[in-house]
Amino acid sequence: MKFTVKEIAEVIGGTVEGNPDALVSKFSKIEQGEPEGLSFLANVKYTHYIYETKSTAVLVRNDFVPTHPVPCTLIRIEDPYLAFAKLMTFYQQKQNKVGLSKHAAIAEDVKMGENIYIGDFVSIASGVVLGNNVQIYPNCYIGENVTIGDNTTLFSGVKIHHDCIIGNNCNFYAGAIIGSDGFGFAPQSDHQYMKIPQLGNVIIEDNVDIGANSCIDRSTMGSTIIRKGVKLCNFIQVAHNCEIGENTVMAAQCGIAGSTKIGKNCIFGGQVGVNWHLTIGDNVQVGAQSAISHNVKDNAVLLGTPAFNANDCVKSMTMFKFFPSYVNRIAELEKQVKDLTEKLEQKKK
């Protein structure tokens, strides 16, 4: 599929500087540019590549001023990185498949919108409702009475269990599991555990991305809720009855224990752990591998295990590096004090 530079600029609202009729058929890194390739320049560290790239066109900021002649056509835009992401999404949508595989198992009462794609060996149970432009890749499972909104994509191996509700414009990557049983067991007097039925569901609002092999557990009662705009990376665990606020982002391997409420616009680094029944405020930032064991107020920036104020944590870690030398110095001071004390005692005698 080929587009002219002018057509690309019209899609993103950019301004062309160079040949508007040049053809683009692929995306390229600016440092590995190819003929008919489209690249972007957003980080100043890569600026030198624009003077040697082989890409046909490059997205640049409106205020970019070249210091040497450039070999490519420029498309000026306010935010090249965001514009590049929009173009990739646009291209992906143009590539969307349509049609139902003869190898899929689809219940007779499933309701489907327009332009649906269902791949090989997909299993869709009774009572399911699929919106328009839904894409379901091979080996997915959708349980009873699940609702999936428009323009949502399930990549290979995704499982969505019964009664869950999925919004519009969501993406679920390979192996993601939505609505598996929450980890609920009642201890008994004989030290064995009784399974607590998990009778709730999972609600995922619009524009949510769930990474590969991540797991969102269904609630014991009520709903586990992922609010609109949430982005979860790979291998993330969200336990039963949790709620994650809108536009919150989590890097890989975060683990959120049961019944915790996380606010909106939060940013969690990789491998962050959060204890159960906590409340995390809005706009909270948490550094990688931190462990949160207490409620957190709005706008906090945390780091460490247990997590506390990031600036204090960095100062503490800086001091900790010198701890062995401090121990030696204290030991030396104790020896000096002991020697002086002995000398004073001898003078008294």
mmCIF file of C-alpha atoms in Angstrom:
data_model
loop_
_atom_site.group_PDB
_atom_site.id
_atom_site.type_symbol
_atom_site.label_atom_id
_atom_site.label_comp_id
_atom_site.label_asym_id
_atom_site.label_seq_id
_atom_site.Cartn_x
_atom_site.Cartn_y
_atom_site.Cartn_z
ATOM 1 C CA MET A 1 0.000 0.000 0.000
ATOM 2 C CA LYS A 2 1.513 3.320 -1.072
ATOM 3 C CA PHE A 3 0.713 6.912 -0.138
ATOM 4 C CA THR A 4 2.067 10.226 -1.315
ATOM 5 C CA VAL A 5 3.732 12.527 1.193
ATOM 6 C CA LYS A 6 0.872 14.974 0.606
ATOM 7 C CA GLU A 7 -1.733 12.337 1.557
ATOM 8 C CA ILE A 8 0.208 11.485 4.722
ATOM 9 C CA ALA A 9 0.444 15.146 5.698
ATOM 10 C CA GLU A 10 -3.319 15.538 5.245
ATOM 11 C CA VAL A 11 -4.020 12.614 7.586
ATOM 12 C CA ILE A 12 -1.990 14.150 10.444
ATOM 13 C CA GLY A 13 -2.427 17.847 9.663
ATOM 14 C CA GLY A 14 1.224 18.404 8.750
ATOM 15 C CA THR A 15 2.992 20.764 6.348
ATOM 16 C CA VAL A 16 5.136 19.413 3.512
ATOM 17 C CA GLU A 17 8.580 20.830 2.815
ATOM 18 C CA GLY A 18 9.960 19.165 -0.297
ATOM 19 C CA ASN A 19 8.328 16.849 -2.827
ATOM 20 C CA PRO A 20 4.623 16.334 -1.989
ATOM 21 C CA ASP A 21 4.256 13.637 -4.652
ATOM 22 C CA ALA A 22 7.020 11.394 -3.282
ATOM 23 C CA LEU A 23 5.724 7.872 -2.541
ATOM 24 C CA VAL A 24 5.878 6.181 0.867
ATOM 25 C CA SER A 25 5.170 2.468 1.378
ATOM 26 C CA LYS A 26 6.822 1.557 4.692
ATOM 27 C CA PHE A 27 7.919 2.774 8.121
ATOM 28 C CA SER A 28 11.650 3.070 8.842
ATOM 29 C CA LYS A 29 13.892 4.080 11.721
ATOM 30 C CA ILE A 30 15.660 7.287 10.788
ATOM 31 C CA GLU A 31 19.064 5.652 11.286
ATOM 32 C CA GLN A 32 18.050 2.720 9.065
ATOM 33 C CA GLY A 33 16.112 4.667 6.441
ATOM 34 C CA GLU A 34 15.072 3.059 3.166
ATOM 35 C CA PRO A 35 13.711 4.400 -0.108
ATOM 36 C CA GLU A 36 9.922 4.897 0.199
ATOM 37 C CA GLY A 37 10.383 4.811 3.967
ATOM 38 C CA LEU A 38 8.748 7.202 6.469
ATOM 39 C CA SER A 39 10.731 8.103 9.603
ATOM 40 C CA PHE A 40 10.398 10.591 12.446
ATOM 41 C CA LEU A 41 12.770 12.822 14.395
ATOM 42 C CA ALA A 42 11.661 13.497 17.974
ATOM 43 C CA ASN A 43 14.853 13.059 20.032
ATOM 44 C CA VAL A 44 17.665 15.585 19.458
ATOM 45 C CA LYS A 45 20.221 12.789 19.908
ATOM 46 C CA TYR A 46 19.163 11.457 16.499
ATOM 47 C CA THR A 47 19.319 14.785 14.675
ATOM 48 C CA HIS A 48 22.542 13.936 12.809
ATOM 49 C CA TYR A 49 20.790 11.045 11.063
ATOM 50 C CA ILE A 50 18.462 13.365 9.177
ATOM 51 C CA TYR A 51 21.378 14.618 7.073
ATOM 52 C CA GLU A 52 22.236 11.113 5.880
ATOM 53 C CA THR A 53 19.009 9.092 6.082
ATOM 54 C CA LYS A 54 17.784 7.243 3.002
ATOM 55 C CA SER A 55 14.144 7.580 4.062
ATOM 56 C CA THR A 56 11.939 9.339 1.543
ATOM 57 C CA ALA A 57 10.192 11.469 4.185
ATOM 58 C CA VAL A 58 10.760 12.378 7.835
ATOM 59 C CA LEU A 59 8.341 13.844 10.373
ATOM 60 C CA VAL A 60 9.950 16.764 12.240
ATOM 61 C CA ARG A 61 8.803 19.394 14.710
ATOM 62 C CA ASN A 62 7.443 22.667 13.376
ATOM 63 C CA ASP A 63 10.419 24.541 14.839
ATOM 64 C CA PHE A 64 13.115 22.228 13.428
ATOM 65 C CA VAL A 65 15.837 24.233 11.672
ATOM 66 C CA PRO A 66 18.308 22.135 9.620
ATOM 67 C CA THR A 67 21.959 23.202 9.734
ATOM 68 C CA HIS A 68 22.843 21.278 6.550
ATOM 69 C CA PRO A 69 20.919 20.259 3.411
ATOM 70 C CA VAL A 70 18.573 17.309 4.032
ATOM 71 C CA PRO A 71 18.195 14.492 1.454
ATOM 72 C CA CYS A 72 14.538 13.820 2.265
ATOM 73 C CA THR A 73 11.146 15.516 2.208
ATOM 74 C CA LEU A 74 10.096 16.961 5.575
ATOM 75 C CA ILE A 75 6.628 16.834 7.088
ATOM 76 C CA ARG A 76 6.406 19.455 9.818
ATOM 77 C CA ILE A 77 4.085 18.686 12.730
ATOM 78 C CA GLU A 78 3.743 19.727 16.372
ATOM 79 C CA ASP A 79 4.558 16.282 17.807
ATOM 80 C CA PRO A 80 6.347 13.919 15.363
ATOM 81 C CA TYR A 81 6.319 10.933 17.725
ATOM 82 C CA LEU A 82 2.561 11.129 18.313
ATOM 83 C CA ALA A 83 1.911 11.735 14.616
ATOM 84 C CA PHE A 84 4.018 8.690 13.715
ATOM 85 C CA ALA A 85 1.989 6.562 16.144
ATOM 86 C CA LYS A 86 -1.255 7.808 14.583
ATOM 87 C CA LEU A 87 -0.007 6.935 11.104
ATOM 88 C CA MET A 88 0.986 3.431 12.192
ATOM 89 C CA THR A 89 -2.485 2.960 13.688
ATOM 90 C CA PHE A 90 -4.066 4.267 10.485
ATOM 91 C CA TYR A 91 -1.977 1.829 8.436
ATOM 92 C CA GLN A 92 -2.853 -1.082 10.720
ATOM 93 C CA GLN A 93 -6.557 -0.330 10.382
ATOM 94 C CA LYS A 94 -6.207 -0.360 6.598
ATOM 95 C CA GLN A 95 -4.713 -3.853 6.947
ATOM 96 C CA ASN A 96 -7.567 -5.221 9.092
ATOM 97 C CA LYS A 97 -8.911 -8.595 8.046
ATOM 98 C CA VAL A 98 -12.560 -9.462 7.488
ATOM 99 C CA GLY A 99 -14.259 -12.856 7.494
ATOM 100 C CA LEU A 100 -15.076 -15.878 9.641
ATOM 101 C CA SER A 101 -12.871 -18.961 9.591
ATOM 102 C CA LYS A 102 -14.604 -22.245 8.885
ATOM 103 C CA HIS A 103 -12.476 -23.709 11.688
ATOM 104 C CA ALA A 104 -13.947 -21.371 14.344
ATOM 105 C CA ALA A 105 -16.579 -22.614 16.824
ATOM 106 C CA ILE A 106 -19.228 -19.891 17.135
ATOM 107 C CA ALA A 107 -22.464 -20.350 19.103
ATOM 108 C CA GLU A 108 -25.647 -19.840 17.092
ATOM 109 C CA ASP A 109 -26.905 -16.880 19.152
ATOM 110 C CA VAL A 110 -23.720 -14.789 18.969
ATOM 111 C CA LYS A 111 -24.501 -11.231 17.814
ATOM 112 C CA MET A 112 -21.934 -9.693 15.480
ATOM 113 C CA GLY A 113 -21.503 -6.214 14.020
ATOM 114 C CA GLU A 114 -20.011 -5.345 10.658
ATOM 115 C CA ASN A 115 -16.517 -6.082 9.303
ATOM 116 C CA ILE A 116 -15.740 -8.818 11.823
ATOM 117 C CA TYR A 117 -12.669 -11.040 11.602
ATOM 118 C CA ILE A 118 -12.588 -14.384 13.441
ATOM 119 C CA GLY A 119 -9.543 -16.592 12.877
ATOM 120 C CA ASP A 120 -8.909 -20.329 13.024
ATOM 121 C CA PHE A 121 -9.795 -22.325 16.150
ATOM 122 C CA VAL A 122 -11.499 -19.433 17.920
ATOM 123 C CA SER A 123 -14.207 -20.513 20.377
ATOM 124 C CA ILE A 124 -17.090 -18.125 21.074
ATOM 125 C CA ALA A 125 -19.754 -19.189 23.565
ATOM 126 C CA SER A 126 -23.455 -18.437 23.805
ATOM 127 C CA GLY A 127 -24.710 -14.918 24.495
ATOM 128 C CA VAL A 128 -21.629 -13.097 23.221
ATOM 129 C CA VAL A 129 -22.029 -9.687 21.553
ATOM 130 C CA LEU A 130 -19.319 -8.395 19.195
ATOM 131 C CA GLY A 131 -19.250 -4.779 17.976
ATOM 132 C CA ASN A 132 -18.186 -3.479 14.584
ATOM 133 C CA ASN A 133 -14.664 -4.073 13.259
ATOM 134 C CA VAL A 134 -13.748 -6.538 16.010
ATOM 135 C CA GLN A 135 -10.630 -8.590 15.170
ATOM 136 C CA ILE A 136 -10.231 -11.996 16.865
ATOM 137 C CA TYR A 137 -7.058 -13.842 15.928
ATOM 138 C CA PRO A 138 -6.574 -17.651 16.056
ATOM 139 C CA ASN A 139 -6.892 -19.720 19.230
ATOM 140 C CA CYS A 140 -8.850 -17.159 21.258
ATOM 141 C CA TYR A 141 -11.632 -18.107 23.696
ATOM 142 C CA ILE A 142 -14.622 -15.925 24.578
ATOM 143 C CA GLY A 143 -16.924 -17.172 27.331
ATOM 144 C CA GLU A 144 -20.679 -16.873 27.826
ATOM 145 C CA ASN A 145 -22.355 -13.464 27.761
ATOM 146 C CA VAL A 146 -19.195 -11.474 27.065
ATOM 147 C CA THR A 147 -19.661 -8.097 25.377
ATOM 148 C CA ILE A 148 -16.873 -6.652 23.212
ATOM 149 C CA GLY A 149 -17.098 -3.108 21.832
ATOM 150 C CA ASP A 150 -16.254 -1.654 18.431
ATOM 151 C CA ASN A 151 -12.737 -1.686 16.951
ATOM 152 C CA THR A 152 -11.325 -4.002 19.610
ATOM 153 C CA THR A 153 -8.634 -6.542 18.736
ATOM 154 C CA LEU A 154 -7.824 -9.846 20.434
ATOM 155 C CA PHE A 155 -4.505 -11.256 19.300
ATOM 156 C CA SER A 156 -3.714 -14.974 19.322
ATOM 157 C CA GLY A 157 -4.430 -16.935 22.468
ATOM 158 C CA VAL A 158 -6.425 -14.310 24.373
ATOM 159 C CA LYS A 159 -9.006 -15.669 26.831
ATOM 160 C CA ILE A 160 -11.994 -13.626 27.994
ATOM 161 C CA HIS A 161 -14.124 -15.512 30.502
ATOM 162 C CA HIS A 162 -17.885 -15.344 31.068
ATOM 163 C CA ASP A 163 -19.829 -12.154 31.778
ATOM 164 C CA CYS A 164 -16.917 -9.762 31.226
ATOM 165 C CA ILE A 165 -17.531 -6.427 29.499
ATOM 166 C CA ILE A 166 -14.957 -4.980 27.095
ATOM 167 C CA GLY A 167 -15.125 -1.438 25.692
ATOM 168 C CA ASN A 168 -14.312 0.132 22.336
ATOM 169 C CA ASN A 169 -10.861 0.525 20.752
ATOM 170 C CA CYS A 170 -9.102 -1.926 23.060
ATOM 171 C CA ASN A 171 -6.155 -4.203 22.281
ATOM 172 C CA PHE A 172 -5.423 -7.503 24.014
ATOM 173 C CA TYR A 173 -2.078 -9.020 23.150
ATOM 174 C CA ALA A 174 -1.129 -12.700 22.891
ATOM 175 C CA GLY A 175 -1.960 -14.809 25.913
ATOM 176 C CA ALA A 176 -3.770 -12.136 27.940
ATOM 177 C CA ILE A 177 -6.417 -13.607 30.276
ATOM 178 C CA ILE A 178 -9.416 -11.559 31.369
ATOM 179 C CA GLY A 179 -11.821 -12.795 34.031
ATOM 180 C CA SER A 180 -9.953 -15.769 35.460
ATOM 181 C CA ASP A 181 -10.874 -16.616 39.063
ATOM 182 C CA GLY A 182 -9.565 -14.342 41.783
ATOM 183 C CA PHE A 183 -7.274 -15.841 44.422
ATOM 184 C CA GLY A 184 -9.853 -16.360 47.171
ATOM 185 C CA PHE A 185 -9.537 -19.094 49.826
ATOM 186 C CA ALA A 186 -10.939 -19.269 53.384
ATOM 187 C CA PRO A 187 -8.572 -20.827 55.979
ATOM 188 C CA GLN A 188 -10.074 -23.645 58.061
ATOM 189 C CA SER A 189 -9.233 -25.013 61.473
ATOM 190 C CA ASP A 190 -7.445 -28.020 59.981
ATOM 191 C CA HIS A 191 -5.070 -25.672 58.064
ATOM 192 C CA GLN A 192 -6.714 -26.478 54.763
ATOM 193 C CA TYR A 193 -8.379 -23.860 52.569
ATOM 194 C CA MET A 194 -11.878 -23.629 51.171
ATOM 195 C CA LYS A 195 -12.234 -22.111 47.703
ATOM 196 C CA ILE A 196 -14.322 -18.918 47.676
ATOM 197 C CA PRO A 197 -16.416 -18.712 44.490
ATOM 198 C CA GLN A 198 -15.588 -15.664 42.372
ATOM 199 C CA LEU A 199 -19.020 -14.564 41.178
ATOM 200 C CA GLY A 200 -18.246 -11.115 39.778
ATOM 201 C CA ASN A 201 -16.734 -10.063 36.468
ATOM 202 C CA VAL A 202 -14.211 -7.727 34.838
ATOM 203 C CA ILE A 203 -15.169 -4.429 33.226
ATOM 204 C CA ILE A 204 -12.654 -2.894 30.837
ATOM 205 C CA GLU A 205 -13.523 0.544 29.510
ATOM 206 C CA ASP A 206 -12.557 2.160 26.182
ATOM 207 C CA ASN A 207 -9.052 2.623 24.740
ATOM 208 C CA VAL A 208 -7.354 0.092 27.012
ATOM 209 C CA ASP A 209 -4.306 -1.987 26.045
ATOM 210 C CA ILE A 210 -3.510 -5.218 27.912
ATOM 211 C CA GLY A 211 -0.052 -6.685 27.247
ATOM 212 C CA ALA A 212 0.915 -10.258 26.442
ATOM 213 C CA ASN A 213 0.382 -12.855 29.191
ATOM 214 C CA SER A 214 -1.145 -10.329 31.581
ATOM 215 C CA CYS A 215 -3.984 -11.486 33.822
ATOM 216 C CA ILE A 216 -6.968 -9.496 35.135
ATOM 217 C CA ASP A 217 -8.893 -11.530 37.736
ATOM 218 C CA ARG A 218 -12.662 -11.417 38.063
ATOM 219 C CA SER A 219 -14.059 -10.076 41.340
ATOM 220 C CA THR A 220 -15.497 -12.088 44.187
ATOM 221 C CA MET A 221 -18.605 -9.911 43.965
ATOM 222 C CA GLY A 222 -19.149 -6.811 41.843
ATOM 223 C CA SER A 223 -16.454 -5.979 39.276
ATOM 224 C CA THR A 224 -12.733 -5.657 38.801
ATOM 225 C CA ILE A 225 -12.537 -2.406 36.802
ATOM 226 C CA ILE A 226 -9.948 -1.124 34.346
ATOM 227 C CA ARG A 227 -10.869 2.469 33.484
ATOM 228 C CA LYS A 228 -10.546 4.096 30.065
ATOM 229 C CA GLY A 229 -7.124 4.770 28.602
ATOM 230 C CA VAL A 230 -5.212 2.357 30.853
ATOM 231 C CA LYS A 231 -2.091 0.799 29.311
ATOM 232 C CA LEU A 232 -0.707 -2.385 30.875
ATOM 233 C CA CYS A 233 2.518 -3.969 29.639
ATOM 234 C CA ASN A 234 3.320 -7.713 29.549
ATOM 235 C CA PHE A 235 3.138 -10.159 32.472
ATOM 236 C CA ILE A 236 1.043 -7.933 34.738
ATOM 237 C CA GLN A 237 -1.239 -9.333 37.437
ATOM 238 C CA VAL A 238 -4.305 -7.405 38.597
ATOM 239 C CA ALA A 239 -6.110 -9.285 41.355
ATOM 240 C CA HIS A 240 -9.823 -9.507 42.161
ATOM 241 C CA ASN A 241 -11.879 -6.417 43.044
ATOM 242 C CA CYS A 242 -9.127 -3.979 42.032
ATOM 243 C CA GLU A 243 -9.808 -0.736 40.202
ATOM 244 C CA ILE A 244 -7.239 1.016 38.029
ATOM 245 C CA GLY A 245 -7.982 4.659 37.216
ATOM 246 C CA GLU A 246 -8.102 6.165 33.742
ATOM 247 C CA ASN A 247 -4.903 6.735 31.763
ATOM 248 C CA THR A 248 -2.734 4.908 34.283
ATOM 249 C CA VAL A 249 0.294 3.146 32.763
ATOM 250 C CA MET A 250 2.188 0.135 34.130
ATOM 251 C CA ALA A 251 5.403 -1.414 32.833
ATOM 252 C CA ALA A 252 6.009 -5.172 32.750
ATOM 253 C CA GLN A 253 5.644 -7.540 35.705
ATOM 254 C CA CYS A 254 3.716 -5.269 38.056
ATOM 255 C CA GLY A 255 1.552 -7.076 40.594
ATOM 256 C CA ILE A 256 -1.523 -5.490 42.190
ATOM 257 C CA ALA A 257 -3.039 -7.388 45.120
ATOM 258 C CA GLY A 258 -6.777 -7.701 45.729
ATOM 259 C CA SER A 259 -9.198 -4.834 46.424
ATOM 260 C CA THR A 260 -6.640 -2.093 45.799
ATOM 261 C CA LYS A 261 -7.819 1.132 44.159
ATOM 262 C CA ILE A 262 -5.338 2.997 41.954
ATOM 263 C CA GLY A 263 -6.048 6.551 40.791
ATOM 264 C CA LYS A 264 -5.866 8.138 37.358
ATOM 265 C CA ASN A 265 -2.773 9.246 35.416
ATOM 266 C CA CYS A 266 -0.396 7.119 37.477
ATOM 267 C CA ILE A 267 2.892 5.736 36.122
ATOM 268 C CA PHE A 268 4.343 2.488 37.489
ATOM 269 C CA GLY A 269 7.784 1.206 36.521
ATOM 270 C CA GLY A 270 8.497 -2.481 35.965
ATOM 271 C CA GLN A 271 8.048 -5.039 38.751
ATOM 272 C CA VAL A 272 6.219 -2.724 41.133
ATOM 273 C CA GLY A 273 4.301 -4.619 43.802
ATOM 274 C CA VAL A 274 1.236 -3.217 45.589
ATOM 275 C CA ASN A 275 -0.263 -4.743 48.748
ATOM 276 C CA TRP A 276 -3.965 -5.485 49.094
ATOM 277 C CA HIS A 277 -6.800 -3.163 50.219
ATOM 278 C CA LEU A 278 -4.787 0.004 49.564
ATOM 279 C CA THR A 279 -5.776 3.316 47.990
ATOM 280 C CA ILE A 280 -3.286 4.936 45.602
ATOM 281 C CA GLY A 281 -4.019 8.553 44.645
ATOM 282 C CA ASP A 282 -4.012 10.303 41.278
ATOM 283 C CA ASN A 283 -0.840 11.256 39.361
ATOM 284 C CA VAL A 284 1.356 8.953 41.437
ATOM 285 C CA GLN A 285 4.722 7.876 39.994
ATOM 286 C CA VAL A 286 6.431 4.724 41.259
ATOM 287 C CA GLY A 287 9.962 3.638 40.323
ATOM 288 C CA ALA A 288 10.790 0.122 39.132
ATOM 289 C CA GLN A 289 10.876 -2.731 41.679
ATOM 290 C CA SER A 290 9.277 -0.629 44.396
ATOM 291 C CA ALA A 291 6.952 -2.230 46.938
ATOM 292 C CA ILE A 292 3.941 -0.246 48.167
ATOM 293 C CA SER A 293 2.572 -1.332 51.535
ATOM 294 C CA HIS A 294 0.570 1.754 52.577
ATOM 295 C CA ASN A 295 -1.983 4.191 51.166
ATOM 296 C CA VAL A 296 -0.491 6.851 48.881
ATOM 297 C CA LYS A 297 -1.637 10.458 48.449
ATOM 298 C CA ASP A 298 -2.083 12.274 45.137
ATOM 299 C CA ASN A 299 1.024 13.368 43.185
ATOM 300 C CA ALA A 300 3.465 11.278 45.226
ATOM 301 C CA VAL A 301 6.741 10.106 43.657
ATOM 302 C CA LEU A 302 7.930 6.865 45.261
ATOM 303 C CA LEU A 303 10.908 4.571 45.088
ATOM 304 C CA GLY A 304 12.339 1.655 47.073
ATOM 305 C CA THR A 305 11.258 -1.359 49.090
ATOM 306 C CA PRO A 306 9.289 -0.424 51.070
ATOM 307 C CA ALA A 307 8.487 2.544 48.836
ATOM 308 C CA PHE A 308 8.882 6.089 50.174
ATOM 309 C CA ASN A 309 9.615 9.570 48.804
ATOM 310 C CA ALA A 310 11.880 9.142 45.782
ATOM 311 C CA ASN A 311 14.285 11.983 46.668
ATOM 312 C CA ASP A 312 14.746 10.638 50.197
ATOM 313 C CA CYS A 313 15.197 7.133 48.803
ATOM 314 C CA VAL A 314 17.951 8.250 46.413
ATOM 315 C CA LYS A 315 19.743 10.059 49.268
ATOM 316 C CA SER A 316 19.435 6.959 51.436
ATOM 317 C CA MET A 317 20.810 4.708 48.692
ATOM 318 C CA THR A 318 23.715 7.112 48.171
ATOM 319 C CA MET A 319 24.555 6.922 51.881
ATOM 320 C CA PHE A 320 24.070 3.162 51.906
ATOM 321 C CA LYS A 321 26.900 2.736 49.384
ATOM 322 C CA PHE A 322 29.273 4.216 51.920
ATOM 323 C CA PHE A 323 27.940 2.149 54.833
ATOM 324 C CA PRO A 324 30.966 -0.235 55.036
ATOM 325 C CA SER A 325 33.352 2.711 55.320
ATOM 326 C CA TYR A 326 31.108 4.266 57.987
ATOM 327 C CA VAL A 327 31.257 1.019 59.975
ATOM 328 C CA ASN A 328 35.054 1.011 59.787
ATOM 329 C CA ARG A 329 35.247 4.661 60.812
ATOM 330 C CA ILE A 330 32.919 4.074 63.775
ATOM 331 C CA ALA A 331 34.965 1.075 64.849
ATOM 332 C CA GLU A 332 38.134 3.179 64.657
ATOM 333 C CA LEU A 333 36.501 5.985 66.668
ATOM 334 C CA GLU A 334 35.328 3.498 69.303
ATOM 335 C CA LYS A 335 38.898 2.183 69.576
ATOM 336 C CA GLN A 336 40.254 5.728 69.975
ATOM 337 C CA VAL A 337 37.639 6.519 72.637
ATOM 338 C CA LYS A 338 38.504 3.312 74.471
ATOM 339 C CA ASP A 339 42.238 4.126 74.379
ATOM 340 C CA LEU A 340 41.619 7.665 75.626
ATOM 341 C CA THR A 341 39.345 6.389 78.391
ATOM 342 C CA GLU A 342 42.024 3.940 79.545
ATOM 343 C CA LYS A 343 44.657 6.672 79.567
ATOM 344 C CA LEU A 344 42.396 8.953 81.625
ATOM 345 C CA GLU A 345 41.734 6.148 84.077
ATOM 346 C CA GLN A 346 45.474 5.538 84.453
ATOM 347 C CA LYS A 347 46.116 9.255 85.157
ATOM 348 C CA LYS A 348 43.451 9.220 87.859
ATOM 349 C CA LYS A 349 45.299 6.411 89.581
#
